[in-house]
PDB file of C-alpha atoms in Angstrom:
ATOM      1  CA  UNK A 731       2.815   1.142 -99.582  1.00  0.00           C
ATOM      2  CA  UNK A 732       3.375  -2.218-101.049  1.00  0.00           C
ATOM      3  CA  UNK A 733       1.835  -3.805-104.215  1.00  0.00           C
ATOM      4  CA  UNK A 734       1.421  -7.598-104.704  1.00  0.00           C
ATOM      5  CA  UNK A 735       0.771  -9.618-107.897  1.00  0.00           C
ATOM      6  CA  UNK A 736       0.348  -6.557-110.332  1.00  0.00           C
ATOM      7  CA  UNK A 737       0.582  -2.873-110.164  1.00  0.00           C
ATOM      8  CA  UNK A 738      -3.273  -2.743-110.393  1.00  0.00           C
ATOM      9  CA  UNK A 739      -3.306  -3.871-106.750  1.00  0.00           C
ATOM     10  CA  UNK A 740      -2.147  -0.726-105.220  1.00  0.00           C
ATOM     11  CA  UNK A 741      -3.098   1.086-101.965  1.00  0.00           C
ATOM     12  CA  UNK A 742      -2.042  -1.441 -99.348  1.00  0.00           C
ATOM     13  CA  UNK A 743      -0.116   0.228 -96.475  1.00  0.00           C
ATOM     14  CA  UNK A 744       1.866  -1.521 -93.925  1.00  0.00           C
ATOM     15  CA  UNK A 745       4.708  -0.809 -91.523  1.00  0.00           C
ATOM     16  CA  UNK A 746       8.070  -1.530 -93.405  1.00  0.00           C
ATOM     17  CA  UNK A 747       9.626  -2.976 -90.258  1.00  0.00           C
ATOM     18  CA  UNK A 748       6.960  -5.690 -90.110  1.00  0.00           C
ATOM     19  CA  UNK A 749       6.331  -6.313 -93.779  1.00  0.00           C
ATOM     20  CA  UNK A 750       7.262  -9.715 -95.160  1.00  0.00           C
ATOM     21  CA  UNK A 751       7.236 -10.744 -98.928  1.00  0.00           C
ATOM     22  CA  UNK A 752       4.831 -13.493 -99.298  1.00  0.00           C
ATOM     23  CA  UNK A 753       6.035 -16.965-100.836  1.00  0.00           C
ATOM     24  CA  UNK A 754       6.085 -17.769-103.490  1.00  0.00           C
ATOM     25  CA  UNK A 755       7.867 -14.522-104.652  1.00  0.00           C
ATOM     26  CA  UNK A 756       5.693 -13.206-107.391  1.00  0.00           C
ATOM     27  CA  UNK A 757       5.545  -9.650-108.517  1.00  0.00           C
ATOM     28  CA  UNK A 758       5.988  -7.371-105.590  1.00  0.00           C
ATOM     29  CA  UNK A 759       6.770  -3.600-105.210  1.00  0.00           C
ATOM     30  CA  UNK A 760       7.220  -1.062-102.468  1.00  0.00           C
ATOM     31  CA  UNK A 761       6.981   2.732-102.333  1.00  0.00           C
ATOM     32  CA  UNK A 762      10.191   4.708-102.946  1.00  0.00           C
ATOM     33  CA  UNK A 763       9.176   6.868-100.083  1.00  0.00           C
ATOM     34  CA  UNK A 764       8.491   6.134 -96.490  1.00  0.00           C
ATOM     35  CA  UNK A 765       5.512   7.641 -94.743  1.00  0.00           C
ATOM     36  CA  UNK A 766       3.955   8.054 -91.275  1.00  0.00           C
ATOM     37  CA  UNK A 767       0.624   6.901 -90.142  1.00  0.00           C
ATOM     38  CA  UNK A 768      -0.997   9.785 -91.624  1.00  0.00           C
ATOM     39  CA  UNK A 769      -0.359   8.145 -95.036  1.00  0.00           C
ATOM     40  CA  UNK A 770      -2.104   5.029 -94.093  1.00  0.00           C
ATOM     41  CA  UNK A 771      -5.062   7.042 -92.714  1.00  0.00           C
ATOM     42  CA  UNK A 772      -5.238   8.960 -95.895  1.00  0.00           C
ATOM     43  CA  UNK A 773      -5.243   5.703 -98.013  1.00  0.00           C
ATOM     44  CA  UNK A 774      -7.911   4.036 -95.910  1.00  0.00           C
ATOM     45  CA  UNK A 775     -10.082   7.091 -96.175  1.00  0.00           C
ATOM     46  CA  UNK A 776      -9.660   7.894 -99.940  1.00  0.00           C
ATOM     47  CA  UNK A 777      -8.807   4.383-101.109  1.00  0.00           C
ATOM     48  CA  UNK A 778      -5.884   5.812-103.010  1.00  0.00           C
ATOM     49  CA  UNK A 779      -2.407   7.250-102.532  1.00  0.00           C
ATOM     50  CA  UNK A 780      -3.078   9.770-105.343  1.00  0.00           C
ATOM     51  CA  UNK A 781      -2.720  13.391-104.219  1.00  0.00           C
ATOM     52  CA  UNK A 782      -1.280  12.618-100.870  1.00  0.00           C
ATOM     53  CA  UNK A 783       0.699  15.596 -99.699  1.00  0.00           C
ATOM     54  CA  UNK A 784       1.910  14.782 -96.215  1.00  0.00           C
ATOM     55  CA  UNK A 785       5.439  14.231 -94.737  1.00  0.00           C
ATOM     56  CA  UNK A 786       7.600  11.497 -96.284  1.00  0.00           C
ATOM     57  CA  UNK A 787      11.215  10.511 -96.414  1.00  0.00           C
ATOM     58  CA  UNK A 788      13.368   7.844 -98.166  1.00  0.00           C
ATOM     59  CA  UNK A 789      15.858   5.268 -96.994  1.00  0.00           C
ATOM     60  CA  UNK A 790      17.732   5.443-100.509  1.00  0.00           C
ATOM     61  CA  UNK A 791      18.341   7.184-103.674  1.00  0.00           C
ATOM     62  CA  UNK A 792      17.200   4.904-106.543  1.00  0.00           C
ATOM     63  CA  UNK A 793      18.649   5.176-110.068  1.00  0.00           C
ATOM     64  CA  UNK A 794      16.959   3.163-112.907  1.00  0.00           C
ATOM     65  CA  UNK A 795      18.967   2.360-116.010  1.00  0.00           C
ATOM     66  CA  UNK A 796      16.957   0.922-118.896  1.00  0.00           C
ATOM     67  CA  UNK A 797      17.267   0.524-122.674  1.00  0.00           C
ATOM     68  CA  UNK A 798      16.903  -1.669-125.719  1.00  0.00           C
ATOM     69  CA  UNK A 799      20.474  -2.866-125.570  1.00  0.00           C
ATOM     70  CA  UNK A 800      21.173  -4.501-122.246  1.00  0.00           C
ATOM     71  CA  UNK A 801      25.112  -4.375-122.788  1.00  0.00           C
ATOM     72  CA  UNK A 802      24.913  -0.564-123.306  1.00  0.00           C
ATOM     73  CA  UNK A 803      22.670  -0.126-120.317  1.00  0.00           C
ATOM     74  CA  UNK A 804      25.066  -2.211-118.163  1.00  0.00           C
ATOM     75  CA  UNK A 805      28.030  -0.028-119.376  1.00  0.00           C
ATOM     76  CA  UNK A 806      26.140   3.167-118.529  1.00  0.00           C
ATOM     77  CA  UNK A 807      25.374   1.670-115.047  1.00  0.00           C
ATOM     78  CA  UNK A 808      28.984   0.786-114.396  1.00  0.00           C
ATOM     79  CA  UNK A 809      30.226   4.187-115.575  1.00  0.00           C
ATOM     80  CA  UNK A 810      27.673   6.066-113.218  1.00  0.00           C
ATOM     81  CA  UNK A 811      28.943   3.813-110.341  1.00  0.00           C
ATOM     82  CA  UNK A 812      32.592   4.723-111.003  1.00  0.00           C
ATOM     83  CA  UNK A 813      31.429   8.339-111.110  1.00  0.00           C
ATOM     84  CA  UNK A 814      29.828   8.089-107.769  1.00  0.00           C
ATOM     85  CA  UNK A 815      33.043   6.748-106.438  1.00  0.00           C
ATOM     86  CA  UNK A 816      35.463   9.177-108.086  1.00  0.00           C
ATOM     87  CA  UNK A 817      33.460  12.328-107.999  1.00  0.00           C
ATOM     88  CA  UNK A 818      31.649  11.857-104.588  1.00  0.00           C
ATOM     89  CA  UNK A 819      33.745   9.321-102.742  1.00  0.00           C
ATOM     90  CA  UNK A 820      30.847   6.862-102.472  1.00  0.00           C
ATOM     91  CA  UNK A 821      32.311   3.449-101.786  1.00  0.00           C
ATOM     92  CA  UNK A 822      31.039   0.814-104.143  1.00  0.00           C
ATOM     93  CA  UNK A 823      30.384  -1.434-101.256  1.00  0.00           C
ATOM     94  CA  UNK A 824      27.568   0.898-100.035  1.00  0.00           C
ATOM     95  CA  UNK A 825      25.637   0.413-103.249  1.00  0.00           C
ATOM     96  CA  UNK A 826      22.911  -2.196-103.859  1.00  0.00           C
ATOM     97  CA  UNK A 827      22.902  -3.187-107.478  1.00  0.00           C
ATOM     98  CA  UNK A 828      20.319  -5.321-109.293  1.00  0.00           C
ATOM     99  CA  UNK A 829      19.295  -6.726-112.716  1.00  0.00           C
ATOM    100  CA  UNK A 830      15.821  -5.358-112.913  1.00  0.00           C
ATOM    101  CA  UNK A 831      14.300  -8.327-114.261  1.00  0.00           C
ATOM    102  CA  UNK A 832      13.683  -6.873-117.677  1.00  0.00           C
ATOM    103  CA  UNK A 833      15.693  -4.310-119.742  1.00  0.00           C
ATOM    104  CA  UNK A 834      18.109  -2.812-117.188  1.00  0.00           C
ATOM    105  CA  UNK A 835      19.709  -2.312-113.899  1.00  0.00           C
ATOM    106  CA  UNK A 836      18.931  -0.642-110.601  1.00  0.00           C
ATOM    107  CA  UNK A 837      21.530   1.128-108.515  1.00  0.00           C
ATOM    108  CA  UNK A 838      20.466   2.029-104.998  1.00  0.00           C
ATOM    109  CA  UNK A 839      22.472   4.272-102.944  1.00  0.00           C
ATOM    110  CA  UNK A 840      21.370   4.028 -99.156  1.00  0.00           C
ATOM    111  CA  UNK A 841      21.112   7.459 -97.500  1.00  0.00           C
ATOM    112  CA  UNK A 842      23.051   6.336 -94.593  1.00  0.00           C
ATOM    113  CA  UNK A 843      26.179   6.422 -96.957  1.00  0.00           C
ATOM    114  CA  UNK A 844      25.623  10.003 -97.574  1.00  0.00           C
ATOM    115  CA  UNK A 845      24.033  11.655 -94.559  1.00  0.00           C
ATOM    116  CA  UNK A 846      22.147  10.788 -91.274  1.00  0.00           C
ATOM    117  CA  UNK A 847      20.576  14.127 -91.175  1.00  0.00           C
ATOM    118  CA  UNK A 848      17.412  13.671 -93.300  1.00  0.00           C
ATOM    119  CA  UNK A 849      14.015  15.041 -91.980  1.00  0.00           C
ATOM    120  CA  UNK A 850      10.664  14.135 -93.297  1.00  0.00           C
ATOM    121  CA  UNK A 851       8.749  16.897 -95.127  1.00  0.00           C
ATOM    122  CA  UNK A 852       5.791  17.224 -97.412  1.00  0.00           C
ATOM    123  CA  UNK A 853       8.123  18.120-100.365  1.00  0.00           C
ATOM    124  CA  UNK A 854      10.812  15.621 -99.475  1.00  0.00           C
ATOM    125  CA  UNK A 855      10.361  14.067-102.942  1.00  0.00           C
ATOM    126  CA  UNK A 856      11.152  17.290-104.709  1.00  0.00           C
ATOM    127  CA  UNK A 857      14.630  17.640-102.871  1.00  0.00           C
ATOM    128  CA  UNK A 858      15.158  13.890-103.671  1.00  0.00           C
ATOM    129  CA  UNK A 859      14.513  14.280-107.266  1.00  0.00           C
ATOM    130  CA  UNK A 860      16.891  17.264-107.641  1.00  0.00           C
ATOM    131  CA  UNK A 861      19.640  15.358-105.800  1.00  0.00           C
ATOM    132  CA  UNK A 862      19.064  12.310-107.940  1.00  0.00           C
ATOM    133  CA  UNK A 863      18.976  14.196-111.129  1.00  0.00           C
ATOM    134  CA  UNK A 864      22.107  16.167-110.222  1.00  0.00           C
ATOM    135  CA  UNK A 865      24.058  12.966-109.464  1.00  0.00           C
ATOM    136  CA  UNK A 866      22.990  11.469-112.756  1.00  0.00           C
ATOM    137  CA  UNK A 867      22.709  14.395-114.925  1.00  0.00           C
ATOM    138  CA  UNK A 868      25.252  13.138-117.456  1.00  0.00           C
ATOM    139  CA  UNK A 869      23.652   9.595-117.751  1.00  0.00           C
ATOM    140  CA  UNK A 870      20.923   7.981-119.578  1.00  0.00           C
ATOM    141  CA  UNK A 871      18.778   6.701-116.658  1.00  0.00           C
ATOM    142  CA  UNK A 872      15.113   7.056-116.205  1.00  0.00           C
ATOM    143  CA  UNK A 873      14.614  10.410-114.547  1.00  0.00           C
ATOM    144  CA  UNK A 874      10.769  10.118-114.777  1.00  0.00           C
ATOM    145  CA  UNK A 875      10.619   7.923-111.676  1.00  0.00           C
ATOM    146  CA  UNK A 876      10.969  10.584-109.040  1.00  0.00           C
ATOM    147  CA  UNK A 877       7.465  11.230-107.838  1.00  0.00           C
ATOM    148  CA  UNK A 878       5.833  10.878-104.436  1.00  0.00           C
ATOM    149  CA  UNK A 879       3.646   7.860-105.587  1.00  0.00           C
ATOM    150  CA  UNK A 880       6.372   5.726-107.251  1.00  0.00           C
ATOM    151  CA  UNK A 881       6.648   2.118-106.549  1.00  0.00           C
ATOM    152  CA  UNK A 882       9.777   0.185-107.257  1.00  0.00           C
ATOM    153  CA  UNK A 883      10.160  -3.640-107.665  1.00  0.00           C
ATOM    154  CA  UNK A 884      11.488  -5.544-104.689  1.00  0.00           C
ATOM    155  CA  UNK A 885      14.641  -7.644-105.194  1.00  0.00           C
ATOM    156  CA  UNK A 886      14.041 -11.423-105.770  1.00  0.00           C
ATOM    157  CA  UNK A 887      10.583 -10.791-107.064  1.00  0.00           C
ATOM    158  CA  UNK A 888       9.202 -11.567-110.561  1.00  0.00           C
ATOM    159  CA  UNK A 889       8.742  -9.157-113.356  1.00  0.00           C
ATOM    160  CA  UNK A 890       5.376  -9.946-114.789  1.00  0.00           C
ATOM    161  CA  UNK A 891       6.067  -9.190-118.353  1.00  0.00           C
ATOM    162  CA  UNK A 892       9.533 -10.831-118.763  1.00  0.00           C
ATOM    163  CA  UNK A 893       9.065 -13.759-116.263  1.00  0.00           C
ATOM    164  CA  UNK A 894      12.523 -12.862-114.740  1.00  0.00           C
ATOM    165  CA  UNK A 895      13.451 -11.898-111.395  1.00  0.00           C
ATOM    166  CA  UNK A 896      14.966  -8.757-110.011  1.00  0.00           C
ATOM    167  CA  UNK A 897      18.408 -10.269-109.021  1.00  0.00           C
ATOM    168  CA  UNK A 898      21.006  -8.558-106.679  1.00  0.00           C
ATOM    169  CA  UNK A 899      24.406  -8.232-108.209  1.00  0.00           C
ATOM    170  CA  UNK A 900      27.771  -7.305-106.837  1.00  0.00           C
ATOM    171  CA  UNK A 901      29.683  -4.645-108.625  1.00  0.00           C
ATOM    172  CA  UNK A 902      32.142  -7.208-109.908  1.00  0.00           C
ATOM    173  CA  UNK A 903      29.189  -9.239-111.402  1.00  0.00           C
ATOM    174  CA  UNK A 904      27.841  -6.165-113.048  1.00  0.00           C
ATOM    175  CA  UNK A 905      31.162  -5.490-114.677  1.00  0.00           C
ATOM    176  CA  UNK A 906      31.331  -8.990-116.288  1.00  0.00           C
TER     177      UNK A 906
END
């Protein structure tokens, strides 16, 4: 699923391998999970993603760090990244990091950095949620984002409320 120009414009489904972000780059989201053609058929039939229970998978674990004090949020994200490195051997180079465009940072861990043995299933999001919560259990990140219908802002697109863009960062830039 992708969403353009406001979260009220949901329920558009396109093949992720052919999807292109339109120019100019305004508010744009994609689903956290990837679905097969049954999802597209479901959305076309019902007009909604709500209550879909079919097979799905994801290409990455997403961690969303938000808060009122941006410097504190940044420190939390940096500590989390160092924890992934020291506790789980995740090389920092595998991570995709971004300023969210509002009050926080996104840390994205591509699954290829962890495993190549994922299989789609109707309850994949539940396993995803357990893993994400386990990896971040000692951190103040948003753990309410792990549901099957969650959408996530695409990098280099605008945050409608703040007027700022989601900007990719290197780990070195995050630490500054």
